[in-house]
Coordinates of C-alpha atoms in Angstrom, one line a residue:
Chain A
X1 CA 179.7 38.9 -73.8
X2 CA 177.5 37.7 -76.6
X3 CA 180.3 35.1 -77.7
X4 CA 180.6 33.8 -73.8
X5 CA 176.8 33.7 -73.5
X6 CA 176.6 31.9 -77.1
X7 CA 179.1 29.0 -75.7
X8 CA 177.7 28.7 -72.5
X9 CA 174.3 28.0 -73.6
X10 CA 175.8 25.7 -76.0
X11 CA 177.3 23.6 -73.5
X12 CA 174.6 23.4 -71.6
X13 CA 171.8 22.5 -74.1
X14 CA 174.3 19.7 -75.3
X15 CA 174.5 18.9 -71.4
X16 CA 171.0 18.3 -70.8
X17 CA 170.4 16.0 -73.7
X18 CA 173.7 13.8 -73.0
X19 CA 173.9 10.2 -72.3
X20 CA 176.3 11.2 -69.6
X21 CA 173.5 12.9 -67.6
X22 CA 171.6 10.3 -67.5
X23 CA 174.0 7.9 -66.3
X24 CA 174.5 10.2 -63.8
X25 CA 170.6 10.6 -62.3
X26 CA 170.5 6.8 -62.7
X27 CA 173.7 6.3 -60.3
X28 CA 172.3 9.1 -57.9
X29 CA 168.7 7.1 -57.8
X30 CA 170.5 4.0 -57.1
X31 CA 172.0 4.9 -54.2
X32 CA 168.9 6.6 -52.6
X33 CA 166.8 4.0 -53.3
X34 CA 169.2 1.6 -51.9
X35 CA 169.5 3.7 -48.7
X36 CA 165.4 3.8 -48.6
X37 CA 165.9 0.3 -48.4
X38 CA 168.5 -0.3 -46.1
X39 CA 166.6 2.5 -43.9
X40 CA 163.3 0.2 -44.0
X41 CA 165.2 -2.9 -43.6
X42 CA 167.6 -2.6 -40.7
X43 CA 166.6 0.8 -39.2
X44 CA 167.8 4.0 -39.2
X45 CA 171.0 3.3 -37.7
X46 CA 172.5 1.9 -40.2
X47 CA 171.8 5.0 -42.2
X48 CA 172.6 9.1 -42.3
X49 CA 168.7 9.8 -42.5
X50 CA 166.2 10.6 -40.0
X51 CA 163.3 9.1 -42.1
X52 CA 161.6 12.3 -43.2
X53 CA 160.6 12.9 -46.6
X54 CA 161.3 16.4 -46.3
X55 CA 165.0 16.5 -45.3
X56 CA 165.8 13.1 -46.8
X57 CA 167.4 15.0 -50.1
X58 CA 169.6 17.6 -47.8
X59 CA 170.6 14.9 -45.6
X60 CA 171.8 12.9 -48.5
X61 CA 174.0 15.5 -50.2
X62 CA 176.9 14.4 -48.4
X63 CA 176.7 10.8 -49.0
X64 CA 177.8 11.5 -52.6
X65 CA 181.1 13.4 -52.1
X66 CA 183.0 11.0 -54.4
X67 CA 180.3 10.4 -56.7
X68 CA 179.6 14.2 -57.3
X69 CA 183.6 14.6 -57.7
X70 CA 184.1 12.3 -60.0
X71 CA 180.9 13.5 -62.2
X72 CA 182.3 16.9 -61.8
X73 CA 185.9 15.9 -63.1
X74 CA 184.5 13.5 -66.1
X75 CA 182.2 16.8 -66.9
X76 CA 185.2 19.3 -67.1
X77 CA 187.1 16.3 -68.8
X78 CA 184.2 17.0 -71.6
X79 CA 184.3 20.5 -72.3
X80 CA 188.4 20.6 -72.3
X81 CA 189.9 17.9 -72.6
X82 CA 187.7 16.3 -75.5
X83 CA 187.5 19.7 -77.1
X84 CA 191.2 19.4 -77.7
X85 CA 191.5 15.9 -78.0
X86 CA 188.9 16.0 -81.2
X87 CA 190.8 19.1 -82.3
X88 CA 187.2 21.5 -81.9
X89 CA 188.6 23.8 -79.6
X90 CA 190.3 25.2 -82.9
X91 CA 186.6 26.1 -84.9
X92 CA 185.8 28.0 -81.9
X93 CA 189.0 29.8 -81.3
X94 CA 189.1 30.8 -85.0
X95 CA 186.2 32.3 -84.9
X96 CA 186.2 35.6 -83.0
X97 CA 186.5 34.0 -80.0
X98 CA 189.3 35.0 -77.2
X99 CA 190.8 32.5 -75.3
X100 CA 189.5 34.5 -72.3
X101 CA 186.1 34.4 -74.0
X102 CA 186.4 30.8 -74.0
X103 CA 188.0 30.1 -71.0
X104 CA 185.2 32.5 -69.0
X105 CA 182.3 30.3 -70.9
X106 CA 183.8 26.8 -69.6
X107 CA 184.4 28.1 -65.9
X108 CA 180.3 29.4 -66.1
X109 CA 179.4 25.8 -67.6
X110 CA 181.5 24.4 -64.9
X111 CA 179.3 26.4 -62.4
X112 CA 175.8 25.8 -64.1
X113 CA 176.5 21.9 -63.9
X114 CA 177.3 22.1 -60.5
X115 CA 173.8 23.9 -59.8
X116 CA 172.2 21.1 -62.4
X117 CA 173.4 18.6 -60.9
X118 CA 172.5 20.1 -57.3
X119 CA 169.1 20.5 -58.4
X120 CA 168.9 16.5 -60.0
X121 CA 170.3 15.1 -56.3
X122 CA 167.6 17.3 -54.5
X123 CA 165.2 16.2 -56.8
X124 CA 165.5 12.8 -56.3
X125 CA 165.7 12.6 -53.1
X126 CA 162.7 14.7 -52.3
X127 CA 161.1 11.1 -55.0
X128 CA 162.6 8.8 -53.5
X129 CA 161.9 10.3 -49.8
X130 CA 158.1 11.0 -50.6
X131 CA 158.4 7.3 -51.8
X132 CA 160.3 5.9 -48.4
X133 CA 159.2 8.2 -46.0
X134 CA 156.2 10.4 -46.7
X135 CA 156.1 13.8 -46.5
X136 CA 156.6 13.6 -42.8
X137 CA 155.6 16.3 -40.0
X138 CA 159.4 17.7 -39.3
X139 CA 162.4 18.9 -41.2
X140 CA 165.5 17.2 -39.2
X141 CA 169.1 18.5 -40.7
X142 CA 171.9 18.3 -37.8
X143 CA 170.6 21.4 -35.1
X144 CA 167.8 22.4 -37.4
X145 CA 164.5 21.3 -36.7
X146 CA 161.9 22.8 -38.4
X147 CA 159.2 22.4 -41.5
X148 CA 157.1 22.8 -44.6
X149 CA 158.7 25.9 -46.5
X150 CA 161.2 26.6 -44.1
X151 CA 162.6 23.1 -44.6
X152 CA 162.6 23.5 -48.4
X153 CA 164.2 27.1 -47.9
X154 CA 166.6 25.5 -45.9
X155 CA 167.2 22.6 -48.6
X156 CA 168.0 25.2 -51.1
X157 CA 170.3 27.3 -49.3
X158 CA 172.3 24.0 -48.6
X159 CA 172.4 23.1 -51.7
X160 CA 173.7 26.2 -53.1
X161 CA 176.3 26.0 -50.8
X162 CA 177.3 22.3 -51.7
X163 CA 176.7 23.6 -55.6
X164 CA 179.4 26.4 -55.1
X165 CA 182.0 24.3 -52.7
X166 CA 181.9 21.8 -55.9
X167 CA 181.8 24.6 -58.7
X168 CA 185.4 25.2 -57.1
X169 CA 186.4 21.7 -56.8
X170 CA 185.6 21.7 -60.8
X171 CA 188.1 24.6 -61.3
X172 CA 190.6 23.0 -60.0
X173 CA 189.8 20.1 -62.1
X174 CA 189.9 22.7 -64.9
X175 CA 193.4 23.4 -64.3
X176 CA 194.5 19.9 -63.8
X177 CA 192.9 19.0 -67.1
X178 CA 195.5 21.1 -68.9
X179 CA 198.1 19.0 -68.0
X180 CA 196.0 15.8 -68.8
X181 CA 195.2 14.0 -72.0
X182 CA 192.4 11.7 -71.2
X183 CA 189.4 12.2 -69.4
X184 CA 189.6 8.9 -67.5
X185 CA 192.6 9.6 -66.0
X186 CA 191.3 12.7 -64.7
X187 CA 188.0 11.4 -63.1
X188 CA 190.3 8.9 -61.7
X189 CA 192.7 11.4 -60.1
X190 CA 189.9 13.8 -58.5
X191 CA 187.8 10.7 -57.7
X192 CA 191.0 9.6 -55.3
X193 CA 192.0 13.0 -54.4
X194 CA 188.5 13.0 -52.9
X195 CA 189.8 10.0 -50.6
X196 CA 192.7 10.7 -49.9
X197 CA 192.2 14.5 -49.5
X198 CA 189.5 13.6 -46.5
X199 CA 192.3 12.4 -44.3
X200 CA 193.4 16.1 -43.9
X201 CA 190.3 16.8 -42.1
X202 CA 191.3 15.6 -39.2
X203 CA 194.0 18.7 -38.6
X204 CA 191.9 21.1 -37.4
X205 CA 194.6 23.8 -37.8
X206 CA 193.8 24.0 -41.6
X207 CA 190.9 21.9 -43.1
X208 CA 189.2 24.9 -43.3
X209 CA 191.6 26.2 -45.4
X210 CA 191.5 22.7 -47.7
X211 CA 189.0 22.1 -50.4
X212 CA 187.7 18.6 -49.1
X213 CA 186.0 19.9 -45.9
X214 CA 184.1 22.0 -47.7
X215 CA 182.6 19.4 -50.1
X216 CA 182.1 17.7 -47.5
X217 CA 180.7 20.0 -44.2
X218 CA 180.4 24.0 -46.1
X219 CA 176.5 23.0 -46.6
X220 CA 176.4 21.8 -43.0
X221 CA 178.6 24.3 -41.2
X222 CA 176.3 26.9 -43.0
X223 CA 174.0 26.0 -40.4
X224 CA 175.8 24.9 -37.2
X225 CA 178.6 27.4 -37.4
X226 CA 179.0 30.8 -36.4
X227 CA 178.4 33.5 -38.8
X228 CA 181.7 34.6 -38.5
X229 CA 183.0 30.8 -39.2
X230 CA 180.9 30.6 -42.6
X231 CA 181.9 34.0 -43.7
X232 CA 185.4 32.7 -43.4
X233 CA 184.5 29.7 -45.0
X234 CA 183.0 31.8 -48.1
X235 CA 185.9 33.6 -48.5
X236 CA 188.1 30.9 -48.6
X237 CA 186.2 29.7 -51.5
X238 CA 186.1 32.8 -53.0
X239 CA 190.0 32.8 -52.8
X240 CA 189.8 30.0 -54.2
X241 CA 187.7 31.0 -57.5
X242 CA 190.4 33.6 -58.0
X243 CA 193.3 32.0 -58.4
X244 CA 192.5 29.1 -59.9
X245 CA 190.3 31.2 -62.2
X246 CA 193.7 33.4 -63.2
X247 CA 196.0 30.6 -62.9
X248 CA 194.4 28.4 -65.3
X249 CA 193.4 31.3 -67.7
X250 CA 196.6 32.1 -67.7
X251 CA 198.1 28.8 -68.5
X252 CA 195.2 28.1 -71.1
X253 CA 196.2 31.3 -72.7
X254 CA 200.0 30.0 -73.0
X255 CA 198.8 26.5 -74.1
X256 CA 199.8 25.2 -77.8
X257 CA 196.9 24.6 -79.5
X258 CA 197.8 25.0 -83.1
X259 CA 199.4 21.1 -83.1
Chain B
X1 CA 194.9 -13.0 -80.9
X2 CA 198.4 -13.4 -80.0
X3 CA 198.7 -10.0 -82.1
X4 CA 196.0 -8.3 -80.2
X5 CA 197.0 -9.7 -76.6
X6 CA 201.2 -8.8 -77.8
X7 CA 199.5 -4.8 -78.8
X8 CA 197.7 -4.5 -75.7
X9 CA 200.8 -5.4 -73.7
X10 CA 203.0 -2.7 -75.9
X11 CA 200.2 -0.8 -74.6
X12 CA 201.0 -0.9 -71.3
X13 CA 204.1 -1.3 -71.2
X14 CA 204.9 1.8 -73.3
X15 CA 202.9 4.2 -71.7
X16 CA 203.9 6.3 -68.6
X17 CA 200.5 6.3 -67.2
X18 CA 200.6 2.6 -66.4
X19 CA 204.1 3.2 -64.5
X20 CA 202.8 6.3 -62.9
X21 CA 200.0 4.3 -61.7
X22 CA 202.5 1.5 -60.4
X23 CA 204.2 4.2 -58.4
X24 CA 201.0 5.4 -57.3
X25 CA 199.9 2.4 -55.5
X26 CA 203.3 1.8 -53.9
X27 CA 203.4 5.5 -52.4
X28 CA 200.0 5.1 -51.8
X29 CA 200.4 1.2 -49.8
X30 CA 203.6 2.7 -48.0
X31 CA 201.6 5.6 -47.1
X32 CA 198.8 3.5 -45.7
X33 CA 200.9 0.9 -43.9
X34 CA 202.9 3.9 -41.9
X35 CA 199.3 5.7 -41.3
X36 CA 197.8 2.2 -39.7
X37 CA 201.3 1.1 -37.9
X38 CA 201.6 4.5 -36.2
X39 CA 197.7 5.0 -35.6
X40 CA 196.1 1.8 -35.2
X41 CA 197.1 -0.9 -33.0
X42 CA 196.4 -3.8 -35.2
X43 CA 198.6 -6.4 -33.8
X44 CA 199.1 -9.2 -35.9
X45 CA 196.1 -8.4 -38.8
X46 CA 198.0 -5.0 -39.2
X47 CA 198.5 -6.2 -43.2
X48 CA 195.0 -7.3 -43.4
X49 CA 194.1 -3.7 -41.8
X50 CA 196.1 -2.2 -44.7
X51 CA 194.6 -4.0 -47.7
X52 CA 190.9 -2.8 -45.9
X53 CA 192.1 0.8 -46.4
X54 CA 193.9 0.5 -49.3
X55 CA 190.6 -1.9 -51.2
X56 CA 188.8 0.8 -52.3
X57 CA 191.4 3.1 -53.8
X58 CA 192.7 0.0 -55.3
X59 CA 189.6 -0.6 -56.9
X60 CA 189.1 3.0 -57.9
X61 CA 192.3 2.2 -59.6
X62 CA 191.0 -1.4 -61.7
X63 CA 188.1 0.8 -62.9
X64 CA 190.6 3.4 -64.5
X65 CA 192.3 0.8 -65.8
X66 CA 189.8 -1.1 -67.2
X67 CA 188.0 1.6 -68.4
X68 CA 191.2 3.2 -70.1
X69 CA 192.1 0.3 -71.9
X70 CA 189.0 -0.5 -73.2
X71 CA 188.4 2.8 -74.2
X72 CA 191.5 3.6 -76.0
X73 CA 190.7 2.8 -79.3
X74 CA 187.4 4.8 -79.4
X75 CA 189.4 7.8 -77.7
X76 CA 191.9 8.1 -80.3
X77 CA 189.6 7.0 -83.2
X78 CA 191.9 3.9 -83.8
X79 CA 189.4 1.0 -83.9
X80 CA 188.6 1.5 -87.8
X81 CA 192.4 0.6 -87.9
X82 CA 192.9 -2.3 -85.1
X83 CA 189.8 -4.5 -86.3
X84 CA 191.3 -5.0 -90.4
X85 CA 194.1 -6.5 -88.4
X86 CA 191.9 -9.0 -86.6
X87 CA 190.3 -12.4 -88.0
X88 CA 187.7 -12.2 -85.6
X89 CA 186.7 -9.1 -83.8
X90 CA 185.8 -11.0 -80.9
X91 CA 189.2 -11.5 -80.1
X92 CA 189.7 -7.8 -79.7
X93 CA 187.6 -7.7 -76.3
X94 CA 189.1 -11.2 -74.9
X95 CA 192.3 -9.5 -75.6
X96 CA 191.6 -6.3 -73.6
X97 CA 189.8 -8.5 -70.5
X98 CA 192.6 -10.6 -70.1
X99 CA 195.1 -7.8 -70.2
X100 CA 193.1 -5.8 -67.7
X101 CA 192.7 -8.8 -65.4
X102 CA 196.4 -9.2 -65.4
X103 CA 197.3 -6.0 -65.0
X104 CA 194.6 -5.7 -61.7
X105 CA 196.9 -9.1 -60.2
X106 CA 199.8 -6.9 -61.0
X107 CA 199.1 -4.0 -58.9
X108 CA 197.4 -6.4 -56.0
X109 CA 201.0 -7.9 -56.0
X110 CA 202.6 -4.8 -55.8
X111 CA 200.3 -3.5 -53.0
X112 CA 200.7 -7.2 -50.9
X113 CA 204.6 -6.7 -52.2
X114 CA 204.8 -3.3 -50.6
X115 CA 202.7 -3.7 -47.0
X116 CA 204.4 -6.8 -46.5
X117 CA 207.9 -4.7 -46.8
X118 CA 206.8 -1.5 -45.1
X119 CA 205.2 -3.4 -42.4
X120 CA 207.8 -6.2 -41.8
X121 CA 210.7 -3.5 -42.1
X122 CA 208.8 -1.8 -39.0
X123 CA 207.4 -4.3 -37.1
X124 CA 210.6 -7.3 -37.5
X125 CA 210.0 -10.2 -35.5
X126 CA 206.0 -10.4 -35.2
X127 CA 204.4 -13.3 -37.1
X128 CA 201.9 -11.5 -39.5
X129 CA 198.5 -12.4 -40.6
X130 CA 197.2 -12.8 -44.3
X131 CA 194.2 -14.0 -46.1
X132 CA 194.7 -17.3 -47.5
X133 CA 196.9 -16.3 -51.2
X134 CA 195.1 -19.2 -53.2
X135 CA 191.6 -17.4 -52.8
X136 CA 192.9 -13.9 -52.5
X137 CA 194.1 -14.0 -56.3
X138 CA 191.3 -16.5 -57.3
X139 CA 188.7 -13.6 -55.7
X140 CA 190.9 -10.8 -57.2
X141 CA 190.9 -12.4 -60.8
X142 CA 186.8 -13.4 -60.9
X143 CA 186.2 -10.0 -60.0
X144 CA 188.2 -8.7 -62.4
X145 CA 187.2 -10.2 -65.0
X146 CA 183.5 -9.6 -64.1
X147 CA 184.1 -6.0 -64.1
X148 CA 186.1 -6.1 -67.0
X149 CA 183.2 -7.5 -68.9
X150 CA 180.4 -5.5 -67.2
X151 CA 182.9 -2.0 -69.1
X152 CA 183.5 -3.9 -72.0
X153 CA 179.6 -4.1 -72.2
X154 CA 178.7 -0.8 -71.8
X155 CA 181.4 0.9 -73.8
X156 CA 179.9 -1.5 -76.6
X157 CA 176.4 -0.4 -76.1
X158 CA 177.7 3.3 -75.5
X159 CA 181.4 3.6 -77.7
X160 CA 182.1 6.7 -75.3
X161 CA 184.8 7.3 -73.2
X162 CA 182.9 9.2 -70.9
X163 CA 180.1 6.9 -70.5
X164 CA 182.2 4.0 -68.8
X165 CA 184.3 5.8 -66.5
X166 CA 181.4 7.7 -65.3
X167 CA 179.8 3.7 -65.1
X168 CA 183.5 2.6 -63.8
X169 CA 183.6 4.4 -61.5
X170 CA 180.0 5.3 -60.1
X171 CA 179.4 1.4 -59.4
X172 CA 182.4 1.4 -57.4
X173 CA 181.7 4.2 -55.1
X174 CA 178.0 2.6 -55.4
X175 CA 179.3 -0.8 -53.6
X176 CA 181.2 0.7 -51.4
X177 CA 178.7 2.9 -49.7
X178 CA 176.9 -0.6 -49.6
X179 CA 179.4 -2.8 -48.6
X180 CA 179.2 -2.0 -44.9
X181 CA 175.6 -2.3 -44.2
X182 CA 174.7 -6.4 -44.7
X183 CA 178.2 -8.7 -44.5
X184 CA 176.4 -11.6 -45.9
X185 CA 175.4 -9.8 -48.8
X186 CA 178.2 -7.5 -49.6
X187 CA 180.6 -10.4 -49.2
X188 CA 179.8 -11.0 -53.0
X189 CA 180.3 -8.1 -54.0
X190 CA 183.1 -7.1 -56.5
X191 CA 185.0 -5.0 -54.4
X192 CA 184.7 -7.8 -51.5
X193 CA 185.3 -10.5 -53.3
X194 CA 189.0 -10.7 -52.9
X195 CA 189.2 -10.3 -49.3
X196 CA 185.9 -12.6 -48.7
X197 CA 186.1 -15.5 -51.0
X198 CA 187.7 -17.9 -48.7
X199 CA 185.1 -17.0 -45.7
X200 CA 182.9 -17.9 -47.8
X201 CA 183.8 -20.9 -49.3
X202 CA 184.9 -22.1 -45.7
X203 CA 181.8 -21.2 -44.0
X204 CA 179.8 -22.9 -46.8
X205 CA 181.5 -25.1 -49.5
X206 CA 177.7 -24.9 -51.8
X207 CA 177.7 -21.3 -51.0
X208 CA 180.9 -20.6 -52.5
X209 CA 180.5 -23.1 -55.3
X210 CA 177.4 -21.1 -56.3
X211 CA 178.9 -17.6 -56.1
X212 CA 181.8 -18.1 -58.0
X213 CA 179.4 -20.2 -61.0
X214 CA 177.2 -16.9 -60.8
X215 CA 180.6 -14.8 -61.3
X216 CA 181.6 -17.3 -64.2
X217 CA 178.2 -17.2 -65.7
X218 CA 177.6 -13.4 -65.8
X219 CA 181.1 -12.8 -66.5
X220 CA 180.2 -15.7 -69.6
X221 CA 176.6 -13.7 -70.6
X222 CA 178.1 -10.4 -70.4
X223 CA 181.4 -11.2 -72.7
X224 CA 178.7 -13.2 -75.8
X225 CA 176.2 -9.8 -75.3
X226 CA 179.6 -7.4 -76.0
X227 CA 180.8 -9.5 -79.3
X228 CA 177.1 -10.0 -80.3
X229 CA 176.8 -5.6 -80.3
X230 CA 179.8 -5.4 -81.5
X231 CA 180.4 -8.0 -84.5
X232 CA 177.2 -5.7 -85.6
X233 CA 178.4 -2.3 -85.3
X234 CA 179.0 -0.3 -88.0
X235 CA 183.0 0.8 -86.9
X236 CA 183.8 2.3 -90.9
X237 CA 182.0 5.7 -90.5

C-alpha cells in the first residue's frame, strides 16, 4: 500500500508542475473564451449555453469530448508508454515494487487526472462565465432549473460523473498503450476513436452499452434519466473498470520488460 | 539536405505506421462514402459531402503525422546523432516540413483516390462534382506547411513529444468547434483552407491574394523563429 501510495503521489506532484498541464488549461480557456465570444457576438443560438454564469462550466463539459480524450490518452501515454520507452519503469520495478503495485498506482493516477482535469474545466468555466455572463439569477442544465448552491451541487455531481466515464475511457487507453510504442500514435488513435466511436450512438439497442455515450451524455443522463437508467449506466462502467483493470494487469504482468 | 530529405523518406517508407496509416484512411474514406451514399441523398456533391466528413479526421491524421515526424528524433534521443551529419542544422527542419507536407498531399490523394472509386463504383453513370483540383492541393499544401511550421515551432521551444501532439492535436479540435460558427472567418482557417481556397479567391481575387501572403508570411516567420531556437540549443547534453 505504502509503495502504491508512494507512486501515486509521485505522479501526480510531477503532474501538477508539467508543461503538459498547462498546455492543457490554455487549450480549455481558448475554447471558452472563444464560445463567450461567439455567445456575445451572434447569440445564443449559435452556441450550447444558456448565458448563465452559473451553469456555463457544466454546460460546457461536453463540448470537449475529443479534447479531454485526447488529453486523457497523451496523459496515460506519459506514465506507460514513456516510462518504458526511457527504460524507468525498470528502477521502479527493481525496487520492491510488484507489477501489481505498479500497475494499481497508474490506474489511480489515471483516475486522479481525470478528477484534475474535471476540476481545471469547471474552473474555468465558472472564470470565464462570471467574465461573459455574470453570476446570473438561474442554474439552466437540460430539465434542471434551479440555483445558487444547488447549481454548484449539481455542477459537481456532473462532473464526477464525466470525471469517472473518462477515468474508464483512460483504462482502456492503458491497455491500448501496451501494444503501442509512441505516445503520439496513441493520442491520435483515442482522439479518432472518439469520432468515429460517436457514430454508434445512434443504435439505440447498445450505446448504452458503448463507452462513447457515456463521455458524451452519463453526466447528462444522470439527470434526465430514470434512476433505474443511471444505475445501469453505473454498472456498465463499473463492468467496465473490471475488466479492463484485469485484462491489462494481466497483460502488463506478461509484458517483457527486461529488453 | 538531400541526406536529410533521402533519411526522412527511409523514414517513412520503412515504417509500418505510415502504411497502417495509408490503410487507415482508405477504410476510413470507403467507410464514409458507403455511410453518405446509403444515408444521405447528396446527388451530384456526394464526393464533396465525403471530403466534409472525412476533413476533420484527415486532419486529425496531418497533426499525427506532423507531430510524429518532427518528434522522432527527440523521442528516441537521436538528434545528438542526426545534426554531426548536417552542414547546417537548419536544413534538418526544412527537411521534416517538406516531408510532412508531402506526405499530407499523399493521403489527400489517396482519400480523393478512394471516394472517387467507392462512389463511382456505386453510383456509375452520374456526372460528379469536385472542388476545383488546382486550389484544392494549392489549399492543402499552404496549410500544411503552416501547420507544419507552427509544430516545428513549438517542439523547438518545448523538445517534448508530448507537448506538440497535445498542441497538434488540441488546435485542431479547437478550429473545428470554430469552424461552423462565422463562414467568412473560418474559411481561413487551416482545416478549411483546402476546401475554401477557390471560393475565396473567386469571390474576391485581393482577398485571396492576401490570405495566402499571410499563410506564406507566417509560415516564413514561424520557420526563421524555429532555426533561430534551435541553431542555439544546447542538443550535446
Amino acid at each position: 500500500m505504502k509503495n502504491i501510495w508512494a507512486l501515486t503521489s509521485f505522479e501526480f506532484k510531477r503532474t501538477l508542475t508539467s508543461k503538459m498541464l498547462l498546455v492543457y488549461t490554455l487549450i480549455y480557456a481558448a475554447m471558452y473564451v472563444l464560445t463567450g465570444v461567439i455567445f456575445k457576438v451572434y447569440g445564443a443560438g449559435k452556441t450550447v449555453v444558456a448565458g448563465y454564469g452559473q451553469s456555463f462550466p457544466v454546460e460546457m463539459l461536453q463540448a470537449g469530448i475529443t479534447f479531454t480524450a485526447v488529453f486523457i490518452a497523451i496523459y496515460v501515454g506519459e506514465i506507460l508508454i514513456q516510462e518504458r520507452n526511457n527504460g524507468t519503469i525498470k528502477f521502479v520495478l527493481l525496487r520492491s515494487v510488484s507489477r501489481f503495485q505498479y500497475y494499481i498506482s497508474r490506474i489511480i493516477s489515471i483516475f486522479l487526472f481525470s478528477l484534475l482535469l474535471t476540476t481545471i474545466i469547471i474552473l474555468i468555466g465558472y472564470v470565464v462565465g462570471l467574465l461573459f455572463f455574470d453570476w446570473g439569477d438561474t442554474f439552466v442544465f437540460y430539465s434542471v432549473t434551479t440555483s445558487g448552491w444547488q447549481g454548484i451541487r449539481v455542477t459537481v455531481l456532473a462532473g464526477l460523473a464525466f470525471a469517472f466515464a473518462y477515468f474508464i475511457f483512460g483504462l482502456i487507453a492503458l491497455l491500448v498503450s501496451q501494444f503501442i510504442q509512441r505516445i503520439a500514435t496513441l493520442a491520435m488513435l483515442m482522439g479518432l476513436s472518439t469520432l468515429v466511436g460517436q457514430y454508434i450512438v445512434i443504435y439505440d439497442q447498445i450505446k448504452q452499452y458503448v463507452i462513447y455515450e457515456h463521455l458524451l451524455f452519463f453526466h447528462i443522463n444522470l439527470f434526465e434519466k430514470s434512476i433505474s437508467y443511471s444505475v445501469t449506466s453505473f454498472g456498465v462502467l463499473v463492468g467496465y473498470l473490471i475488466v479492463l483493470g484485469t485484462a491489462g494487469y494481466f497483460l502488463f504482468k506478461k509484458q517483457d520488460l527486461y529488453v | 539536405m538531400i541526406q536529410q530529405l533521402k533519411h526522412d523518406i527511409f523514414y517513412l517508407f520503412y515504417n509500418r505506421k505510415y502504411r497502417l496509416l495509408i490503410l487507415l484512411t482508405i477504410l476510413l474514406t470507403a467507410g464514409l462514402s458507403l455511410y453518405t451514399a446509403v444515408n444521405a441523398n447528396a446527388g451530384e456533391d456526394i464526393l464533396i459531402q465525403v471530403f466534409g466528413s472525412f476533413r476533420q479526421m484527415y486532419w486529425i491524421i496531418c497533426a499525427y503525422l506532423i507531430a510524429d515526424l518532427l518528434s522522432t528524433d527527440y523521442h528516441s534521443q537521436t538528434i545528438k546523432n542526426i545534426i554531426p551529419k548536417l552542414s547546417n542544422r537548419n536544413h534538418y527542419y526544412l527537411s521534416k516540413i517538406i516531408v510532412a507536407t508531402l506526405l499530407g498531399i499523399v493521403i489527400l490523394l489517396i482519400h480523393v483516390v478512394t471516394s472517387w472509386l467507392t462512389i463511382g463504383s456505386l453510383a456509375a453513370g452520374i456526372e460528379l462534382n469536385y472542388f476545383n483540383i488546382s486550389y484544392f492541393l494549392c489549399g492543402a499544401i499552404l496549410s500544411l506547411l503552416f501547420y507544419s511550421s507552427m509544430l516545428a515551432f513549438v517542439i523547438a521551444i518545448s523538445r517534448k513529444e508530448t507537448v506538440t501532439i497535445g498542441v497538434a492535436l488540441g488546435l485542431i479540435l479547437l478550429q473545428a468547434l470554430m469552424e461552423g460558427l462565422d463562414p467568412v472567418v473560418s474559411a481561413h482557417f487551416p482545416t478549411m483552407y483546402v476546401s475554401t481556397l477557390h471560393d475565396l479567391v473567386s469571390a474576391n481575387l485581393l482577398t485571396g491574394i492576401i490570405s495566402i501572403s499571410c499563410y506564406l508570411i507566417f509560415t516564413f516567420l514561424l520557420f526563421i523563429g524555429t532555426i533561430k531556437i534551435f541553431s542555439k540549443q544546447d542538443l550535446f547534453t
